[in-house]
Amino acid sequence: MSEMIKGGLVLEGGGMKGVFTAGVLDFLMDKKIMFSSVYGVSAGACHMTSYISGQRGRAFDISVDYLDTRWYCSIPSLVTTGNLFNTEVAYSLIPNDLNPFDHEAYEKYEGNAYSVVTDVETGKPEYLRLKSCRGKNMDKIRASASLPLVARMVEVNGRKYLDGGLSDAIPLERSVRSGNGKNLVVLTKEVGYVRTPISGAELAMLKVRYAAYPNIWKLMRNRDIRYNRQLQYVQDMEKEGRAFVIRPQHKSDTSRIDKNPEHLKRLYQEGYAEAEKNYDKLMAYLNA
């Protein structure tokens, strides 16, 4: 039986850098620590589900086990399906057959889990409650991890969404406003990281691709400013005792779309080690 902590667990995205988060979550599972509210963004939303279902090691395994297959994460998939990560494989074949997801265990979770997405019409974040991962509910996770230019928009309940990181990359403020006085924030960017503006070429592509959805390319245009403000907010909440942060201590050699298993294994191990190193401080913080 896991210990239910009254507080928020905030999981940043970051593509394949999310294996750091997978390491942190596996440590939490080893210590039987469960939070009453979990907010997952992009890769964080994907890994959140295996944490809640209690499937230790699964988040890392599904991140690395299929990368050498042409039909999973590849340019051919992007060209033929519009998605760099083949959605049929990632959200059907893997959870249903190759590495089965424990739906029954997930649905016993007594807390609240949210997949953070961005509404393409409004440009605003939405926090989709994820009571189950069966059937169409998987679209809530897929939407959170659908990056502009390399993934199609995902429709949920008549609304179209893209990656949650566009509008709320670190949903700590949402957790605090929801009444969580204590929060564990797992970041995938290293200490000292500062986001820089996107290139003019990328912005031009976004304007063309999302001409009918101007709020999307406007979000991307100012993403660096918004993200750096969120980092400052995290720092402020940490000083006030309303957040505890676990993040990489150094820049890793893992990129957002990395298919090198050794890179990914090292980053996963770093996540586990950082959580282990901070365990006593974390528990003192949560129990204060």
XYZ file of C-alpha atoms in Angstrom:
288
model
C 0.000 0.000 0.000
C 1.405 3.377 -1.025
C 1.474 6.319 1.340
C -0.888 8.992 -0.038
C 0.680 12.421 0.311
C -1.761 15.344 0.377
C -0.082 17.504 -2.219
C 0.756 17.967 -5.859
C 3.223 16.160 -8.070
C 4.134 18.302 -11.089
C 5.865 16.578 -14.004
C 7.469 18.655 -16.750
C 7.762 17.332 -20.308
C 10.906 17.316 -22.410
C 10.655 14.517 -24.951
C 13.211 11.799 -24.314
C 14.630 13.866 -21.461
C 11.583 12.562 -19.644
C 13.501 9.399 -18.757
C 14.939 11.507 -15.918
C 11.384 11.777 -14.614
C 10.933 8.028 -15.087
C 13.873 7.483 -12.737
C 12.402 9.808 -10.107
C 9.012 8.106 -10.331
C 10.521 4.646 -9.968
C 12.206 5.784 -6.766
C 8.900 7.132 -5.459
C 7.309 3.774 -6.240
C 10.111 1.966 -4.419
C 9.350 4.119 -1.376
C 5.586 3.665 -1.859
C 4.965 7.400 -2.104
C 1.834 8.516 -3.946
C 0.551 12.073 -4.305
C -3.117 13.039 -4.140
C -2.805 15.230 -7.246
C -0.601 14.658 -10.278
C -0.149 17.069 -13.197
C 1.634 15.645 -16.230
C 2.822 17.580 -19.264
C 3.751 15.813 -22.510
C 6.285 13.099 -21.603
C 5.382 13.790 -17.977
C 1.767 12.876 -18.739
C 2.862 9.626 -20.376
C 5.082 8.601 -17.462
C 2.479 9.703 -14.907
C 0.221 6.835 -15.930
C 2.747 4.064 -15.199
C 3.507 5.714 -11.848
C -0.154 5.724 -10.860
C -0.639 2.117 -12.032
C 2.403 1.124 -9.983
C 4.284 -0.425 -12.899
C 7.863 0.153 -11.883
C 10.293 0.319 -14.798
C 7.576 0.535 -17.432
C 8.059 4.248 -18.205
C 11.731 3.666 -18.970
C 11.119 0.466 -20.902
C 8.555 1.964 -23.252
C 10.898 4.900 -23.815
C 13.792 2.780 -25.048
C 12.639 -0.686 -26.097
C 11.243 0.236 -29.506
C 13.477 3.070 -30.685
C 15.420 0.926 -33.143
C 12.288 -0.043 -35.024
C 11.542 1.867 -38.209
C 7.817 2.027 -37.532
C 7.916 3.652 -34.078
C 9.827 6.956 -33.868
C 11.059 7.914 -37.313
C 10.916 10.227 -40.301
C 8.980 7.569 -42.260
C 6.332 7.662 -39.536
C 6.210 11.461 -39.703
C 5.870 11.443 -43.492
C 3.243 8.717 -43.668
C 1.164 9.479 -40.562
C 1.942 13.093 -39.681
C 3.337 11.968 -36.321
C 7.004 11.431 -35.524
C 5.927 8.886 -32.910
C 3.569 6.469 -34.588
C 0.380 6.856 -32.554
C -0.985 3.403 -33.356
C 2.164 1.891 -31.901
C 2.612 4.256 -28.960
C -0.983 4.408 -27.765
C -2.420 1.063 -28.854
C 0.092 -1.676 -29.701
C 2.467 -0.983 -26.800
C -0.068 -0.525 -23.962
C -2.374 -3.265 -25.228
C 0.084 -5.933 -26.359
C 3.827 -5.275 -26.151
C 4.009 -3.820 -22.624
C 0.478 -4.087 -21.239
C -0.828 -1.261 -19.105
C -2.519 -2.209 -15.828
C -5.845 -0.425 -16.176
C -7.348 -1.964 -13.053
C -4.499 -0.756 -10.853
C -4.659 2.725 -12.384
C -8.398 3.012 -11.778
C -7.953 2.222 -8.075
C -6.033 5.483 -7.649
C -7.976 7.650 -5.197
C -6.384 10.947 -6.176
C -6.699 13.253 -9.179
C -4.544 12.978 -12.294
C -4.476 15.649 -14.977
C -3.066 15.658 -18.484
C -2.101 19.204 -19.447
C -3.001 20.202 -23.026
C -3.158 23.382 -25.116
C -6.369 24.413 -26.877
C -5.343 25.360 -30.419
C -8.185 27.868 -30.776
C -7.644 29.818 -27.567
C -3.984 29.091 -26.891
C -4.942 28.423 -23.262
C -3.986 25.396 -21.176
C -6.581 22.878 -20.090
C -6.193 20.257 -17.395
C -8.007 17.127 -18.500
C -8.946 14.803 -15.650
C -7.712 11.302 -16.343
C -9.809 8.869 -14.312
C -9.094 6.043 -16.755
C -6.711 5.334 -19.627
C -9.079 3.082 -21.519
C -10.254 3.758 -25.050
C -10.595 7.398 -26.060
C -9.098 8.531 -22.745
C -5.695 7.802 -24.263
C -6.300 10.788 -26.550
C -5.934 13.062 -23.513
C -2.395 11.793 -23.042
C -1.622 11.825 -26.757
C -2.785 15.437 -27.000
C -0.479 16.496 -24.190
C 2.495 15.005 -26.049
C 1.644 16.275 -29.553
C 4.397 18.735 -30.401
C 3.812 21.309 -33.156
C 5.250 20.434 -36.580
C 5.960 16.804 -35.668
C 2.508 15.683 -34.531
C -1.078 16.136 -35.586
C -3.603 17.974 -33.459
C -5.723 15.677 -31.288
C -9.455 16.104 -30.835
C -10.984 15.470 -27.412
C -14.667 16.136 -26.767
C -14.930 18.305 -29.869
C -11.907 20.503 -29.076
C -8.521 20.346 -30.786
C -5.352 20.240 -28.718
C -1.574 20.225 -28.959
C 1.274 19.759 -26.481
C 0.563 21.065 -22.986
C 4.047 22.519 -22.725
C 3.129 25.272 -25.178
C 0.849 26.980 -22.674
C 1.813 25.564 -19.265
C 5.139 23.744 -19.275
C 5.384 23.580 -15.472
C 1.849 23.602 -14.003
C 2.917 24.370 -10.452
C 0.743 27.487 -10.282
C -2.285 25.383 -11.193
C -1.454 22.938 -8.414
C -0.990 25.714 -5.856
C -4.245 27.411 -6.867
C -6.011 24.068 -6.528
C -5.113 24.059 -2.843
C -1.921 22.015 -2.769
C 0.284 23.628 -0.152
C 3.044 21.084 -0.686
C 4.315 20.168 -4.139
C 7.056 18.037 -5.635
C 8.168 19.465 -8.980
C 10.190 17.228 -11.287
C 11.981 19.223 -13.969
C 13.848 17.821 -16.950
C 15.996 20.911 -17.559
C 19.243 21.189 -15.652
C 20.162 23.687 -12.942
C 20.900 27.060 -14.528
C 18.897 26.363 -17.684
C 17.504 29.423 -19.474
C 15.264 28.988 -22.510
C 16.247 31.006 -25.569
C 13.914 32.314 -28.327
C 13.043 30.069 -31.243
C 14.721 30.765 -34.557
C 13.192 32.938 -37.227
C 13.066 29.965 -39.586
C 11.116 27.836 -37.117
C 8.698 30.689 -36.414
C 8.137 31.111 -40.155
C 7.282 27.408 -40.477
C 4.893 27.643 -37.551
C 3.124 30.645 -39.076
C 2.554 28.699 -42.283
C 1.536 25.417 -40.615
C -0.786 27.072 -38.103
C -2.059 30.002 -40.135
C -5.602 29.100 -39.094
C -4.540 28.904 -35.414
C -2.522 32.080 -34.754
C -2.487 31.544 -30.995
C -0.258 28.515 -31.509
C 2.550 30.291 -33.312
C 2.179 33.265 -30.963
C 2.675 30.919 -28.020
C 5.823 29.571 -29.630
C 7.089 33.056 -30.412
C 7.003 34.006 -26.723
C 7.637 30.586 -25.236
C 11.059 31.483 -23.864
C 9.714 34.450 -21.896
C 6.834 32.464 -20.437
C 8.990 29.465 -19.549
C 11.680 31.514 -17.833
C 8.986 33.246 -15.782
C 7.705 29.844 -14.728
C 11.182 28.856 -13.606
C 11.274 31.985 -11.458
C 7.871 31.089 -10.018
C 9.149 27.606 -9.145
C 12.125 29.193 -7.411
C 9.854 31.564 -5.482
C 7.557 28.748 -4.371
C 10.572 26.716 -3.311
C 11.737 29.580 -1.088
C 8.257 29.873 0.414
C 8.146 26.169 1.214
C 5.351 25.399 -1.235
C 7.525 23.435 -3.630
C 10.336 20.908 -3.523
C 12.280 20.557 -6.751
C 14.157 17.606 -8.213
C 16.008 18.268 -11.465
C 19.201 17.287 -13.297
C 22.266 18.917 -11.817
C 24.174 19.096 -15.088
C 23.358 19.325 -18.770
C 23.055 15.824 -20.147
C 24.017 14.438 -23.533
C 20.400 13.399 -24.092
C 18.439 15.419 -26.649
C 14.658 15.818 -26.868
C 14.548 13.160 -29.574
C 17.371 10.816 -28.583
C 17.570 7.213 -29.738
C 20.827 6.310 -27.987
C 19.968 3.790 -25.241
C 23.141 4.518 -23.281
C 22.305 8.228 -23.104
C 18.799 7.396 -21.941
C 19.941 4.860 -19.367
C 22.372 7.358 -17.814
C 19.699 10.028 -17.566
C 17.224 7.578 -16.045
C 19.821 6.544 -13.467
C 20.514 10.199 -12.698
C 16.807 10.754 -12.031
C 16.678 7.824 -9.647
C 19.891 8.925 -7.906
C 18.688 12.534 -7.498
C 15.452 11.341 -5.915
C 17.348 8.982 -3.626
C 19.790 11.716 -2.634
C 16.943 14.080 -1.779
C 14.701 11.514 -0.085
C 15.283 12.551 3.537
C 14.908 16.248 2.715
C 11.784 15.534 0.675
C 10.115 13.584 3.473
C 11.024 16.226 6.033
C 9.482 18.842 3.736
C 6.304 16.840 3.098
C 5.816 15.994 6.766
C 6.555 19.461 8.152
